[in-house]
C-alpha positions as a printed Julia matrix, in Angstrom:
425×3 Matrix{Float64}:
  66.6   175.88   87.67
  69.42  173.63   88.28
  70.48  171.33   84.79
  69.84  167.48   85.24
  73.49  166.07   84.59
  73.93  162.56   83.83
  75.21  160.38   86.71
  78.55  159.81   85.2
  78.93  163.46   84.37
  80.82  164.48   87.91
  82.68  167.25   88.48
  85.43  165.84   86.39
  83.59  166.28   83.62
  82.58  169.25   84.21
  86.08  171.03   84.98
  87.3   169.21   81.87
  84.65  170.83   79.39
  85.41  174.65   81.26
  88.82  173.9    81.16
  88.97  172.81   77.27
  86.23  176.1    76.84
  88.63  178.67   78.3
  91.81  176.94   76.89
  89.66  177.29   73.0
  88.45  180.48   73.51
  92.08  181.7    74.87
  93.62  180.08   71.6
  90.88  181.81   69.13
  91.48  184.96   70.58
  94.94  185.1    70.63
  94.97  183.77   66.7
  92.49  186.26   65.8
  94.16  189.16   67.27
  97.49  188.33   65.53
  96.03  187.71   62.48
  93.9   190.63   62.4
  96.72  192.72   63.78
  98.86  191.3    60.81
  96.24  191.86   57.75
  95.3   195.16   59.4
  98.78  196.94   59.18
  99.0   195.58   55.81
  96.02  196.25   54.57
  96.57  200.21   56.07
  99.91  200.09   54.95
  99.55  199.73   51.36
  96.86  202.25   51.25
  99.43  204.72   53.21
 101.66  203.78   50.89
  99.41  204.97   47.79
  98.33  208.04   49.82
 102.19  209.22   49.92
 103.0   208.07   46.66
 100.01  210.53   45.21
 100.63  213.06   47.1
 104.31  213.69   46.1
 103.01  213.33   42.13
 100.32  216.08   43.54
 103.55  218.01   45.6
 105.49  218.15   42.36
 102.46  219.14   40.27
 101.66  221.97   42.12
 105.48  223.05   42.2
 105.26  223.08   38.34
 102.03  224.69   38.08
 100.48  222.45   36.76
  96.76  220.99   37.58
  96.11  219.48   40.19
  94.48  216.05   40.2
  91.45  214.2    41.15
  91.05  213.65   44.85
  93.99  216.29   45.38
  93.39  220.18   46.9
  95.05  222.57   48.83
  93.2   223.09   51.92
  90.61  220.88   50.98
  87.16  220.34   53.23
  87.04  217.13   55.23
  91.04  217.55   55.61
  91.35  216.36   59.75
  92.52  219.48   62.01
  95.21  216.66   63.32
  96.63  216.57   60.09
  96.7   220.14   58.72
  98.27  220.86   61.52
 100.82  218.36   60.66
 101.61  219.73   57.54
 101.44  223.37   58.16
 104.62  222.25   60.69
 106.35  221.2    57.72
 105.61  217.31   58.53
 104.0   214.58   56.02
 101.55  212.17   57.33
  98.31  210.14   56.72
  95.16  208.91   58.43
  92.04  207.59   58.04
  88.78  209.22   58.76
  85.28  209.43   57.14
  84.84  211.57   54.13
  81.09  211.84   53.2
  79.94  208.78   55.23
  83.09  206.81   53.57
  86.56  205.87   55.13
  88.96  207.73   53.39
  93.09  207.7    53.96
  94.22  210.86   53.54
  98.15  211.91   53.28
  99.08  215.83   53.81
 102.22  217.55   53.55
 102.95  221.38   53.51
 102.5   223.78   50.07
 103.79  227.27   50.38
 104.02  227.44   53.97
 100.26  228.47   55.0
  98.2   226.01   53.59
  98.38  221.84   53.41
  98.92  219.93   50.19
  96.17  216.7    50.56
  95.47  213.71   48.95
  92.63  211.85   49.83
  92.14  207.76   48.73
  89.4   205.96   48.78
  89.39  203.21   51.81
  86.36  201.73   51.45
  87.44  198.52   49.79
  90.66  197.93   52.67
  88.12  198.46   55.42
  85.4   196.05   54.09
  88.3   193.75   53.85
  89.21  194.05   57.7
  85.4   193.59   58.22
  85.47  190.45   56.56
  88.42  189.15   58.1
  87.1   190.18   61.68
  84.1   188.21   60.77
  85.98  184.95   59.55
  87.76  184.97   62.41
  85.06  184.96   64.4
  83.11  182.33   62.63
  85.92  179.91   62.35
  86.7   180.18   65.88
  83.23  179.97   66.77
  83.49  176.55   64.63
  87.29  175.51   66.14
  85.66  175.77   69.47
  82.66  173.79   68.96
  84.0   170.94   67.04
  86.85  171.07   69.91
  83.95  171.21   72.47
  82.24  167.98   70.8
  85.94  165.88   70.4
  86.88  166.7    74.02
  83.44  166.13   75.67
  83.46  162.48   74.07
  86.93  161.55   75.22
  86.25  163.13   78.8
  83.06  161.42   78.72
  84.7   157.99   77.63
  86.98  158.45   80.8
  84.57  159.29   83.4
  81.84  156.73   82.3
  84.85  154.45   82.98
  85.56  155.59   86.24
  81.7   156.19   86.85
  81.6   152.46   86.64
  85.05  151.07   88.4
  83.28  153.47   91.37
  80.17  151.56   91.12
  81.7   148.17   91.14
  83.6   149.67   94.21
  80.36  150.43   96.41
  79.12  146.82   95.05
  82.08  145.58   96.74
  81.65  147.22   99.83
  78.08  146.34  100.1
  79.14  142.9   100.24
  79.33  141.47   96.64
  82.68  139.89   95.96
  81.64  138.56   92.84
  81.85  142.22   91.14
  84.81  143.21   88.64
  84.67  145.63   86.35
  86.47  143.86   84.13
  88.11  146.07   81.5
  88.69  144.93   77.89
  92.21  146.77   77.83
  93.25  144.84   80.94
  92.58  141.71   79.12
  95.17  142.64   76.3
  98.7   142.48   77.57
 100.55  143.82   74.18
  97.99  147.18   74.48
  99.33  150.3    76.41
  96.81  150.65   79.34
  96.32  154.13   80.66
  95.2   155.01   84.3
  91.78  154.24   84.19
  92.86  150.45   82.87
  95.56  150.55   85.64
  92.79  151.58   88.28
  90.25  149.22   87.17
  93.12  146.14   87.15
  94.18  147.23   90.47
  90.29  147.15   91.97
  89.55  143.65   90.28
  93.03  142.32   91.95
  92.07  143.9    95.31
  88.31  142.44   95.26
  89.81  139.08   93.85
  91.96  138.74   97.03
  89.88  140.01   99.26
  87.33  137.3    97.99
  89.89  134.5    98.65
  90.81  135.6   101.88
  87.28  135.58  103.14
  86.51  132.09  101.51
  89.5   130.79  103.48
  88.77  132.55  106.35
  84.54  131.2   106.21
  85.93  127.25  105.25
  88.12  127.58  108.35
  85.29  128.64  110.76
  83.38  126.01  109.89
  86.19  123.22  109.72
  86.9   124.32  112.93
  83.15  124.17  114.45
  83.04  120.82  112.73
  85.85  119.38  114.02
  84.55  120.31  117.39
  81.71  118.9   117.45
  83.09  115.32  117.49
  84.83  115.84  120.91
  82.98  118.31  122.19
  79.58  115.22  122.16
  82.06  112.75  123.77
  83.34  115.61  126.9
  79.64  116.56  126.94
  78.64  112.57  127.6
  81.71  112.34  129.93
  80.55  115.03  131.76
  77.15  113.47  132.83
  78.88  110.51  134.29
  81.31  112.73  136.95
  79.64  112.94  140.64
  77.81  115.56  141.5
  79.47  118.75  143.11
  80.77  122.54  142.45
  83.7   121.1   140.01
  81.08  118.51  138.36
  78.57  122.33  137.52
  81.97  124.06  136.73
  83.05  121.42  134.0
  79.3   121.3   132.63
  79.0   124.83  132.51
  81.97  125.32  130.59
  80.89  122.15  128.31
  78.22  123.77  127.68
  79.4   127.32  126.5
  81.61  125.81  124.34
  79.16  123.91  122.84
  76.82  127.04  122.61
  80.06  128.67  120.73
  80.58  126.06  118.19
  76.58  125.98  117.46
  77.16  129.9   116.98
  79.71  129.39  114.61
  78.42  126.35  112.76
  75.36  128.89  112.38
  77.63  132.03  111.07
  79.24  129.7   108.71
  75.92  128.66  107.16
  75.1   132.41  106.98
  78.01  133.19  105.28
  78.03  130.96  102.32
  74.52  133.06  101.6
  72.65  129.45  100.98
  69.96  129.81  103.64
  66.42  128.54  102.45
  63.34  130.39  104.2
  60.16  128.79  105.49
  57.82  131.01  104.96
  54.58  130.9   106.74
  51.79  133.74  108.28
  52.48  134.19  111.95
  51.14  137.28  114.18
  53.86  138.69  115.51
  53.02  139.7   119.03
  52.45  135.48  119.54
  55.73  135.36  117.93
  57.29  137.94  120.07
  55.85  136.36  123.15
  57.32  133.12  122.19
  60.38  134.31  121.65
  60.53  135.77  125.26
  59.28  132.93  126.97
  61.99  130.46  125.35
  64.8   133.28  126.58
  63.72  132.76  129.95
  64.23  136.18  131.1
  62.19  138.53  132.95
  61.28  140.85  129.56
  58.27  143.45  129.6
  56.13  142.83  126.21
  54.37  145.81  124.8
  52.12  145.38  121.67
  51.15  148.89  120.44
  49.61  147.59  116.77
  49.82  143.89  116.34
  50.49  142.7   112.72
  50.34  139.46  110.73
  53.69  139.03  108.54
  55.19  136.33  106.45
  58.26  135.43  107.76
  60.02  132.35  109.03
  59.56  131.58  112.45
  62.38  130.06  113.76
  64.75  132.61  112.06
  62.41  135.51  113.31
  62.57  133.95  116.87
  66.23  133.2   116.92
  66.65  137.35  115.77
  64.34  138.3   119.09
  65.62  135.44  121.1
  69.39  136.67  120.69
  68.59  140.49  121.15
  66.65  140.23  124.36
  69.51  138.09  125.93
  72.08  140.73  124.31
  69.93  143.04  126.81
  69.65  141.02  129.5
  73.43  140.4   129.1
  75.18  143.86  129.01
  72.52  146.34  129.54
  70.16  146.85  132.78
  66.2   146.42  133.99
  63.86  146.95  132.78
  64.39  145.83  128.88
  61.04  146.32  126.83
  60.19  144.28  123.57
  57.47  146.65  121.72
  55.6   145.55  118.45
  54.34  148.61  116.26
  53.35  147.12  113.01
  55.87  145.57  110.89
  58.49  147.21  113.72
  59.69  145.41  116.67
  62.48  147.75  119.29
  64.43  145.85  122.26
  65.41  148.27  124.24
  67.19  147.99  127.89
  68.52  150.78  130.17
  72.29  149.85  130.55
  75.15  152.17  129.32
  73.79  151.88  125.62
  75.97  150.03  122.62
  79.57  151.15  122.18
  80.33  153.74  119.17
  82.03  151.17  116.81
  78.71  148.83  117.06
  76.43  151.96  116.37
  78.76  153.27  113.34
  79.3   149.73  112.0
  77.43  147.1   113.59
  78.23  143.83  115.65
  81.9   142.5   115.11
  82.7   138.85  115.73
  84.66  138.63  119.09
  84.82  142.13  119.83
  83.59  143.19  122.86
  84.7   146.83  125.5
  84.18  147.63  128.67
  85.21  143.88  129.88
  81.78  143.02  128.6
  81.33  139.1   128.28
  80.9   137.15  125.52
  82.41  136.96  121.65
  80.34  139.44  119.89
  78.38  136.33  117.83
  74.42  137.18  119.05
  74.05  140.18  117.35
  76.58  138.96  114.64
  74.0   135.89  114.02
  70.8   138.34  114.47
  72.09  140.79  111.63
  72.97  138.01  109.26
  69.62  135.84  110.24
  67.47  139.42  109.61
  69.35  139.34  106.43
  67.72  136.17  105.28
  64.3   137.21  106.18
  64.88  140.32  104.51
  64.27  142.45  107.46
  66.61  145.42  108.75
  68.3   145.55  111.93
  69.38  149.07  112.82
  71.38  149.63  116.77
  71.17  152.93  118.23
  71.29  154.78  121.78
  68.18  155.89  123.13
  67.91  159.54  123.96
  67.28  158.83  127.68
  69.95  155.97  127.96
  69.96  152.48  127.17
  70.83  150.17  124.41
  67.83  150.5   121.47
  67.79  147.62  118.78
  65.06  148.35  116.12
  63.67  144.88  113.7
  61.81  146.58  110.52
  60.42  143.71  108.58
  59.01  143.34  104.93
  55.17  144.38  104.89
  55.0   142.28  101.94
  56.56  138.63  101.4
  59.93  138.57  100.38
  60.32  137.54   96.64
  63.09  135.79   94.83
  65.02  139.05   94.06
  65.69  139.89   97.57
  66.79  136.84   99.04
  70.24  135.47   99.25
  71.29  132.9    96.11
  69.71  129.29   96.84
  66.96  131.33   99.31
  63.32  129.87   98.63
């Protein structure tokens, strides 16, 4: 069973709270080794040191004659083999061993030759004492490492909820919303040492700040420009009327008239980008719809109505959406192109050479077209951003068999305040 983590608990976090475990538990061990290495041979060296002190009182004792002590005996039982041996060599040593169920230290050293001098002290007391220290060591480490464990995970967690939300505000920006900053109190206080998060977070909110002003020029001079056409572009039209007929008269009108078509098209993508489109709302079936839709295209467009359905929606948005696919299909795809209604779900699909890759893997571009294709890329630019308003998703793929396949999924239910563009009713 896998552990829920929170969502700003990333791998960051994680690698952070193993790293600051083993670095802890690296740090207790190696203090708790010294330190018991340290008491230890203190400890066992002042009882060695007793041992050897007794045992040449008991040596010069038994040279006299005179009795021997308590806890002193030649040969005595319990003596280790290691040891006697040591002493029967001639040698003085000590070690510790048990002596009826209780550490002794015992210190042996060579009578008359054949037998071993020993003196055995009691080492009950200096082992207890290592116990004890073994066990505050491992209690206080136990405690180091915990309180460690708490102070790290709330500065780790301090950083990554910070960059948990400077990523957030990131996606918010690439999903369209300029308006996002994240807006970091230590970037607002010049005199305060900022550290990488702040420097991150300043960096985003500069980028998304440009980036905003850019577009905003870049939106006010599309539709200056379509404005500013419009003027001449009435008067050529007018002038245009008056010429006598012929093939240059049609060539002059024709051309009149796509570039009037192109500054509508850009009037329109200027209104969609300021985000300020207000929906009509109103029931419509939308095989009628779809029907209508074809008939105004004027093109020769099969209609297939699988499961008819009755939506709220605005019509002339919903029309302009179908209108501009099926001439998209018409226009750079081949025969036969099929409109199909299945519910809430209407496909245009043709059987040309399909969309290119970039339109499939990022949808329409504005005046981007391959393959010598005609036209400025501003249909399907205008259908995306109209399907937008209604709420609706417009997904391009490449059918399986061939052909270009543009699928329209719109809202079973009406579209509410929340998810409409600002100033949408």
């Amino acid at each position: 069973m896998r552990i829920a983590l929170p969502r700003w608990a990333g791998p960051l976090a994680v690698k952070a709270a193993v790293f600051i475990t083993v670095m802890c538990c690296a740090l207790a061990a190696l203090l708790g080794v010294l330190v018991h290495v340290s008491v230890t041979n203190q400890t066992v060296g002042q009882a060695r040191d007793l041992a050897l002190s007794r045992l040449e009182d008991a040596t010069k004792a038994f040279e006299a004659g005179d009795t021997l002590g308590w806890g002193v005996g030649v040969d005595p039982p319990g003596l280790p083999p290691s040891l006697r041996t040591l002493a029967l060599a001639g040698e003085r040593g000590t070690m510790v061993s048990d002596y009826q169920g209780r550490p002794t230290m015992w210190a042996a050293g060579p009578a008359d030759g054949e037998r071993a001098l020993a003196v055995r002290v009691d080492y009950l007391q200096s082992a207890r004492t290592i116990e004890g220290l073994d066990s505050a060591i491992l209690w206080s480490s136990g405690l180091a490492i915990g309180a460690t464990l708490l102070v790290g995970a709330f500065a780790v967690t301090r950083v990554t909820r910070r960059l948990h939300t400077t990523a957030q505000v990131a996606r918010r920006i690439s999903g369209g919303d300029l308006d996002a900053r994240v807006d970091d109190p230590r970037t607002k206080q010049p005199g305060r040492p900022q550290d990488e998060v702040a420097a991150v977070a300043a960096a985003l909110d500069t980028m998304a700040a440009t980036l905003q002003g850019k577009l905003l020029s870049e939106q006010r001079f599309t539709a200056d420009v379509a404005h500013e056409l419009r003027t001449p572009l009435t008067g050529l039209h007018a002038a245009a009327e008056l010429l006598p007929p012929g093939r240059p008269t049609e060539l002059v009108r024709d051309r009149v008239a796509a570039l009037r078509t192109l500054t509508e098209d850009l009037l329109e993508i200027s209104r969609l980008d300021t985000g300020r489109e207000r929906l009509e709302l109103d029931a419509e079936e939308l095989g009628a719809l779809a029907r209508r839709a074809v008939r105004a295209s004027g093109t020769d467009t099969e209609i297939r109505v699988v499961r008819d359905a009755r939506v709220e929606t605005d019509r002339r948005r919903l029309e302009r959406v179908l209108g501009n696919l099926v001439a998209n299909a018409h226009r750079h795809g081949r025969a036969p192109v099929v409109l199909t209604v299945d519910g809430p779900v209407v496909t245009v699909r043709d059987h040309g050479d399909g969309y290119p890759e970039y339109l499939v893997a990022h949808g329409p571009q504005r005046f981007r077209t391959e393959g010598g294709a005609k036209g400025h890329g501003l249909g399907l630019t205008i259908a995306v951003g109209q399907a937008e308003v209604l709420g609706a998703a417009l997904d391009f793929a490449n059918a399986t068999e061939g052909g270009a396949l543009a699928t329209l999924t719109l809202p079973q239910t009406p579209p509410d305040g929340d998810g409409l563009p600002d100033g949408a009713a």
